[in-house]
Coordinates of C-alpha atoms and ligand atoms in Angstrom, one line a residue:
X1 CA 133.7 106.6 144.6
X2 CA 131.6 108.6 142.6
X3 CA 129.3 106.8 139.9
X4 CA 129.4 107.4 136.4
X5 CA 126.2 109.1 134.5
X6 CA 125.0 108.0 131.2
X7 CA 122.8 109.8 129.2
X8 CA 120.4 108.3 127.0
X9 CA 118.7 110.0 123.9
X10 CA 115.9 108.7 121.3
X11 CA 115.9 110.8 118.1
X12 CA 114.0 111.0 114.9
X13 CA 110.9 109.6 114.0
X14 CA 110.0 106.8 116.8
X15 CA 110.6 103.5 115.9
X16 CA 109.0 100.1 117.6
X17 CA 111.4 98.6 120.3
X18 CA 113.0 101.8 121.1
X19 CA 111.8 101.6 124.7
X20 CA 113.5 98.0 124.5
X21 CA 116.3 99.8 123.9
X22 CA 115.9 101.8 126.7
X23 CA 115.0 98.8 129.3
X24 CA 118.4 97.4 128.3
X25 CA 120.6 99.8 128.2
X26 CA 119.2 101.0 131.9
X27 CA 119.1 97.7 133.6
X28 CA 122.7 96.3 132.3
X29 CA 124.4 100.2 133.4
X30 CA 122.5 99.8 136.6
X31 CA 124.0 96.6 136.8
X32 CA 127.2 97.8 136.9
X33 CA 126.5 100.8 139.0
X34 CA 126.0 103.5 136.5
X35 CA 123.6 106.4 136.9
X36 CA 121.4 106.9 133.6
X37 CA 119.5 109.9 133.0
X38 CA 116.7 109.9 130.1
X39 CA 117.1 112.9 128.0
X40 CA 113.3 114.6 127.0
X41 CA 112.5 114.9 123.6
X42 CA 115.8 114.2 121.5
X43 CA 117.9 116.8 121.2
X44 CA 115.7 119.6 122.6
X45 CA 116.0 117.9 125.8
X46 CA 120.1 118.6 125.9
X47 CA 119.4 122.0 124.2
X48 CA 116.3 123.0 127.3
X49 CA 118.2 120.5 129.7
X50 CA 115.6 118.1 130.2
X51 CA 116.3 115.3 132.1
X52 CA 114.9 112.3 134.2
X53 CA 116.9 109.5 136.3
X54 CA 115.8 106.4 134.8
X55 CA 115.4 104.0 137.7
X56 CA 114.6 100.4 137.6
X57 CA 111.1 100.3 138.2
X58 CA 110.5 103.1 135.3
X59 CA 111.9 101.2 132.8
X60 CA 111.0 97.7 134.0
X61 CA 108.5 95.9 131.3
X62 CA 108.7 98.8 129.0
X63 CA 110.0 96.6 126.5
X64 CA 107.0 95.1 125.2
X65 CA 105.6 99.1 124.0
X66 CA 106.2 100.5 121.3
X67 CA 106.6 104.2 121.1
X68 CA 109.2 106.2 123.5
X69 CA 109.6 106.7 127.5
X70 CA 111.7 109.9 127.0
X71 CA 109.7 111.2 123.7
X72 CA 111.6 112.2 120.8
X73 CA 111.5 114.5 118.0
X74 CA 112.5 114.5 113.8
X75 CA 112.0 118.2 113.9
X76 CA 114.8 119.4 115.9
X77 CA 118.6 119.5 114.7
X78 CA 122.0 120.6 115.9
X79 CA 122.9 122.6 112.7
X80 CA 123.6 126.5 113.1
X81 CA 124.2 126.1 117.2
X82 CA 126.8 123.7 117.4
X83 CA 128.5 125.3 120.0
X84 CA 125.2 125.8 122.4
X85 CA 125.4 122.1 121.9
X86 CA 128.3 121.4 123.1
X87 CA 127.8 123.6 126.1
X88 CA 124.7 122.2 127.0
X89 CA 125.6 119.3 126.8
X90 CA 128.8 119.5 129.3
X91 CA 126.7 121.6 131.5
X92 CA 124.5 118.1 131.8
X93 CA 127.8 116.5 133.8
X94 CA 127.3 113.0 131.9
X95 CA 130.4 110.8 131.2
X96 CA 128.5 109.3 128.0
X97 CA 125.7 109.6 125.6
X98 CA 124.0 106.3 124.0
X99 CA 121.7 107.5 121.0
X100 CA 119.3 105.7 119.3
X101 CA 118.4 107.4 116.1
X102 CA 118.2 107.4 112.4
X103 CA 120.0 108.9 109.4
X104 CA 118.8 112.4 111.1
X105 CA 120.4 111.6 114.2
X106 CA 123.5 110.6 113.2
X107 CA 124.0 113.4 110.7
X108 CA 123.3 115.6 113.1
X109 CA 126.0 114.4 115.6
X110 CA 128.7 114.3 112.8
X111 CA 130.5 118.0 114.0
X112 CA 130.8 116.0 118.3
X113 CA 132.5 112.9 116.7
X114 CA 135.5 113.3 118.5
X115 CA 133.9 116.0 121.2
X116 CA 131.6 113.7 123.1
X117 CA 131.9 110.7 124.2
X118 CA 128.9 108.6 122.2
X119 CA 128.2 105.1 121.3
X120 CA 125.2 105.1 118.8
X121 CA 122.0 102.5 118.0
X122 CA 120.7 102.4 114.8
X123 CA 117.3 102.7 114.4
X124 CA 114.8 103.0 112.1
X125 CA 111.5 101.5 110.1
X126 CA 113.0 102.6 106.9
X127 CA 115.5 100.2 107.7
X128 CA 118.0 102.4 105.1
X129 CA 120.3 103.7 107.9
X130 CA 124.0 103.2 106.7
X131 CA 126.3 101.2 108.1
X132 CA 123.8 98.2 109.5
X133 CA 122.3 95.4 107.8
X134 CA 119.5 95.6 109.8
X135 CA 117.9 98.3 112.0
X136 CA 115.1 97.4 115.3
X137 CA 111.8 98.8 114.6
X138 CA 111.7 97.4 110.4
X139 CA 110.6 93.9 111.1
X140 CA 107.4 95.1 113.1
X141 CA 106.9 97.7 110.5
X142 CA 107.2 94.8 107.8
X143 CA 104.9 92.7 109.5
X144 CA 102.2 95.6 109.8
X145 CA 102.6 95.8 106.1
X146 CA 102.1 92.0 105.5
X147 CA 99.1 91.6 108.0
X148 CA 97.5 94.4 106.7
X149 CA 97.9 92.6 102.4
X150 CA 97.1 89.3 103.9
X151 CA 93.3 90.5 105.3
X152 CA 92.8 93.8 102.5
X153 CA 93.0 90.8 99.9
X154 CA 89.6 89.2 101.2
X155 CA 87.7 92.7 100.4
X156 CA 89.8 92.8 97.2
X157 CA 88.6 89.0 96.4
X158 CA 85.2 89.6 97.4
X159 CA 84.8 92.8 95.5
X160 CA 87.3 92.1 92.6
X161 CA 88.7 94.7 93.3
X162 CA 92.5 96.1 93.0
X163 CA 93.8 97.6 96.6
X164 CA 96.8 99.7 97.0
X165 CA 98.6 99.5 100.0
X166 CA 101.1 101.9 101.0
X167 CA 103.7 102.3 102.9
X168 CA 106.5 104.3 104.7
X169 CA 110.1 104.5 103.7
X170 CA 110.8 107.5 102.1
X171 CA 113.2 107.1 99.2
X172 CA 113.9 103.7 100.3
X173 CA 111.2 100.4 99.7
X174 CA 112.7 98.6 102.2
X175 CA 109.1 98.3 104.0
X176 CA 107.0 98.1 101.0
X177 CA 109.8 95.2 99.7
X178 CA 109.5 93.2 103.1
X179 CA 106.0 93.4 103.5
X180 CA 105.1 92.9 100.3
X181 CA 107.3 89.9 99.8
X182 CA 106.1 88.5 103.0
X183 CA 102.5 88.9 101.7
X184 CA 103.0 87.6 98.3
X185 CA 101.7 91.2 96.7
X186 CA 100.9 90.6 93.1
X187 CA 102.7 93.6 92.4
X188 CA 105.8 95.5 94.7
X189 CA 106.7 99.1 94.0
X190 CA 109.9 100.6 95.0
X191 CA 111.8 104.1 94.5
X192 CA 114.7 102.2 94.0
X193 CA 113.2 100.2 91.2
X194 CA 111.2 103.0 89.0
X195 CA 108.4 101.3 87.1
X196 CA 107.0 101.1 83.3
X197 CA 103.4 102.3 83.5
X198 CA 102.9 100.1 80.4
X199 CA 104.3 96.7 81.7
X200 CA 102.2 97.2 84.9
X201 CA 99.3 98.0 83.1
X202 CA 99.6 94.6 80.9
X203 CA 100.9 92.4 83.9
X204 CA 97.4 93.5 85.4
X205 CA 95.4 93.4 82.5
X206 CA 96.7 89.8 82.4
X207 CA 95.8 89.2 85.7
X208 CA 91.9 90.9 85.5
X209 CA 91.1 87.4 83.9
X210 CA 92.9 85.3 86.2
X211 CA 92.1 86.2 90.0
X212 CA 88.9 88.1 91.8
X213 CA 91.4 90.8 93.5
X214 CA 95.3 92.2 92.9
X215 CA 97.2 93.2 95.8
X216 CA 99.9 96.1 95.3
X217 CA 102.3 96.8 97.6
X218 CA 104.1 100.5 96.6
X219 CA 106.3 102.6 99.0
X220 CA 105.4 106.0 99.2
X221 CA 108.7 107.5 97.5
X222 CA 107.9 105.2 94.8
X223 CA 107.5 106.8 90.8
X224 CA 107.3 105.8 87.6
X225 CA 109.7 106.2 85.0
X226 CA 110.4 109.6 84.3
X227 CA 108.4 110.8 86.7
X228 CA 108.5 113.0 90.0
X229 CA 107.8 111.4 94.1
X230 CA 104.3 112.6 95.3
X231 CA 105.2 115.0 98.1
X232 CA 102.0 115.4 100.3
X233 CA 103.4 118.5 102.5
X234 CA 106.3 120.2 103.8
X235 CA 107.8 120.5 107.6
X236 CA 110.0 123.6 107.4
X237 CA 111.8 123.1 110.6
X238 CA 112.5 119.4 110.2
X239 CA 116.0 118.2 108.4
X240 CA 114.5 116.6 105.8
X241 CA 111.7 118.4 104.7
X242 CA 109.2 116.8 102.6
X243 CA 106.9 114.2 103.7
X244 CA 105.9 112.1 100.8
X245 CA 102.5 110.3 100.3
X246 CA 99.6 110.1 98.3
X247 CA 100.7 108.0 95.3
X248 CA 98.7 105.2 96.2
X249 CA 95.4 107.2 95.4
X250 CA 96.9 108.6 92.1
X251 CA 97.3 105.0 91.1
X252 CA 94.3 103.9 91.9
X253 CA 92.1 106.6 89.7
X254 CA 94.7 105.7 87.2
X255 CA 94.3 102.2 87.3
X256 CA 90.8 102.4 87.3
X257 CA 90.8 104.7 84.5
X258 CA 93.2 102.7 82.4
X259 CA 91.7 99.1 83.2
X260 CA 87.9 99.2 84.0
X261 CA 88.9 97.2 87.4
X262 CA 87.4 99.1 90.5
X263 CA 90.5 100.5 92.6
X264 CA 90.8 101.3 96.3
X265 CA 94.1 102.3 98.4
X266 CA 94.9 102.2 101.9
X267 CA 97.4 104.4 103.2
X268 CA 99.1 102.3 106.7
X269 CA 101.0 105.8 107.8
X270 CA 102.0 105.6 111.0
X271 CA 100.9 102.5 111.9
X272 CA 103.5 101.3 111.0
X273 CA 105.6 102.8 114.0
X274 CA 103.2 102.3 116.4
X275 CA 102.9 98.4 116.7
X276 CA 104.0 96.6 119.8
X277 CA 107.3 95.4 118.7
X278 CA 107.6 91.6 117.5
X279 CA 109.4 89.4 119.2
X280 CA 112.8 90.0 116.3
X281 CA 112.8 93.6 117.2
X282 CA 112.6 92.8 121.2
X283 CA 115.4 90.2 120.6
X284 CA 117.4 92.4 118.7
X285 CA 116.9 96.0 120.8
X286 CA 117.5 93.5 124.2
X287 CA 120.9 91.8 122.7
X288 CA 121.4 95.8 121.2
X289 CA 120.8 97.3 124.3
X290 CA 123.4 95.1 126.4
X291 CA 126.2 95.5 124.2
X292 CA 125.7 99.5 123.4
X293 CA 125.8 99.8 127.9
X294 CA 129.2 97.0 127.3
X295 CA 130.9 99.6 124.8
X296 CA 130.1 102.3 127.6
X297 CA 131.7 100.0 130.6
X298 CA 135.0 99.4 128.4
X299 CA 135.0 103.4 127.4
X300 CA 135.2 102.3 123.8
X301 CA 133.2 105.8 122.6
X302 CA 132.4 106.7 119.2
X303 CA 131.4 103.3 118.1
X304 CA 128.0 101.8 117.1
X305 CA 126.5 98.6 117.7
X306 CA 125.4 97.6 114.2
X307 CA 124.2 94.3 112.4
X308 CA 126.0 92.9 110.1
X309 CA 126.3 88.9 108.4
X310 CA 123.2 87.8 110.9
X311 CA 125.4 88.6 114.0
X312 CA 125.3 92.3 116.3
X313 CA 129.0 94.0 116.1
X314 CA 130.8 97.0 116.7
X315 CA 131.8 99.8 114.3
X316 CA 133.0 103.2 114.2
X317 CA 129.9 105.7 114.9
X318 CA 131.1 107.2 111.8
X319 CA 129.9 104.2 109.9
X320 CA 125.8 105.3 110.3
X321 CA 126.4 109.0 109.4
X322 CA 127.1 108.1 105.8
X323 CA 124.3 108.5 102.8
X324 CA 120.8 106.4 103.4
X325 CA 121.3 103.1 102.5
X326 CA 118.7 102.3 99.7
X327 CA 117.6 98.4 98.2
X328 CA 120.3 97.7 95.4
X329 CA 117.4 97.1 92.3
X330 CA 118.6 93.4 91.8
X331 CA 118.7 92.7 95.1
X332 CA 117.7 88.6 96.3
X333 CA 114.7 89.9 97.7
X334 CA 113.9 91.3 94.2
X335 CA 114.9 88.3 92.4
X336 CA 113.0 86.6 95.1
X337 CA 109.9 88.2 93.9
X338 CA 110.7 87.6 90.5
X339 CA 111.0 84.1 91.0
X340 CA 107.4 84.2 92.6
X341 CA 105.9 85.9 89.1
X342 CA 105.6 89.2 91.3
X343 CA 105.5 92.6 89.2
X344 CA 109.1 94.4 90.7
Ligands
LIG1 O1 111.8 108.0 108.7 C1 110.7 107.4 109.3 C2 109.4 107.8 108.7 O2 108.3 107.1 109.3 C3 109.3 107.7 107.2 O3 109.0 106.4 106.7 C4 108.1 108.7 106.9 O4 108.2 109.1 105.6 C5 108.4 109.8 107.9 O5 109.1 109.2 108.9 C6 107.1 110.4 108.5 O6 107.4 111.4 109.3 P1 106.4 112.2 110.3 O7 106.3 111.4 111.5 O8 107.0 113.5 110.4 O9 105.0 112.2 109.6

């Protein structure tokens, strides 16, 4: 009997433990005597017809990287050739797609809902895909955040000095939330949460008397009240076009010009996608992984593997194409830092 084919795509910005996802997937379909090809790039590799045959020894111990095996893009979209789609994609001969992707992703594959067979993973650092409690790739990204608080507060100490730590996340503080929580950050900024530049400036001014440094953790969509996101550039080809940054260095100056208390900020970029995954997001792409190739085995399509009450589940794909999931502003993590005497 012929064997099946499954294709397997990473798209959007890369996100720790997708080659987990990847391992997984492969070794449980070859298992069970699937064929998996590794689609190039996202979806320029259906679009150009870019494959490889993921064997076992490609993907064995690829877990523990972080990055991608098959490369992926945030750039590329389906939107204006949804029929070249299609047709490239049956030209591939697979019986299935599995896709790991974010918001992007999933937005893009809205028009094939019912025209290819798909099961979908979410990922993302932002952690604000909808549909899933949780996404792989966030907890490594947190942890980056709070490792890099936890050591930048020995300069602050030693200088007495205010440092500014930002993060990734987009419109969502997620990250900067996490990390920041984790950390203990004397102060958490999030886009969800818009702040009063005079109750931050007394909360610190308080502080200044109180402690040698002050730790802030803000996300880079972050603003204050009234105020506009600091968008550091524009990516015309990409689906969502503004990349924001830079706020953490327009605080500083302002801080410093405002208080008298010496400011530096510290921007983590993309270091926060490029950690080797932590053991939660192996754990999680690994029990992920087995019961995305499961859903493929049973030819239940269009569905997801999401997280949801501390335990992995299925639901309809349609379920992550839905608007980013942001932090509700009172959520326990919040009150959490409240409780702590953090500045939220
Ligand atoms: O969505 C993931 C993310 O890492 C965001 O947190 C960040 O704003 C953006 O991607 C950065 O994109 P790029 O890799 O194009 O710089």
């Amino acid at each position: 009997m012929k064997k099946k084919s499954i294709g397997l795509l990473t798209g959007g910005g890369d996100a720790p433990g997708l080659n987990g996802i990847i391992e997984s997937c492969t070794r449980t379909l070859i298992q069970n005597n699937f064929l998996v090809y590794g689609i190039k790039d996202g979806f320029e590799g259906i679009f150009n017809q870019d494959l490889i045959q993921l064997t076992l020894d490609k993907v064995l111990g690829i877990h523990s990287e972080s990055g991608t095996l098959l490369g992926t893009s945030n750039k590329s979209s389906t939107k204006g050739y949804e029929e070249k789609f299609l047709k490239c994609f049956e030209n591939l001969n697979l019986d299935g797609l599995i896709v790991a992707g974010g918001d992007g992703t999933f937005q893009a594959l809205r028009p094939f809902e019912q025209k290819i067979p798909i099961i979908g993973v979410p990922k993302t650092i932002d952690n604000d895909l909808s549909g899933t409690e949780l996404t792989f790739g966030f907890d490594t990204a947190c942890s980056v955040v709070s490792d890099a608080i936890d050591s930048l507060r020995y300069t602050a100490q030693a200088h007495r000095r205010i440092i500014i730590v930002e993060t990734m996340g987009r419109t969502a503080g997620w990250m900067a939330l996490g990390g920041g929580l984790a950390s203990y950050a004397d102060a958490i900024l999030i886009p969800e949460r818009p702040f009063n530049k005079e109750a931050l400036l007394s909360f610190i001014k308080h502080k200044q008397h109180l402690q040698r440094g002050f730790m802030i953790a803000i996300s880079e969509g972050s603003v204050a009240i009234g105020e506009q996101p600091t968008v550091a550039f524009q990516v015309s080809n990409s689906p969502e076009k503004e990349r924001f940054g830079g706020v953490s260095e327009l605080m500083a100056r302002w801080l410093e010009k405002e208080l008298n208390w010496e400011a530096r900020h510290v921007i983590l970029g993309h270091l926060q996608r490029s950690h080797a995954p932590t053991t939660t997001d192996r754990f999680l792409t690994l029990n992920m992984g087995v019961e995305a190739a499961k859903l493929v085995l049973a030819e239940n399509w269009n569905k997801a593997v999401v997280y949801r009450n501390g335990q992995i589940q299925t639901a309809p794909i349609s379920n992550l194409m839905q608007a980013p999931r942001l932090v509700p502003p009172e959520h326990e993590w919040v009150q959490k830092a409240q409780s702590l005497g953090i500045f939220i």
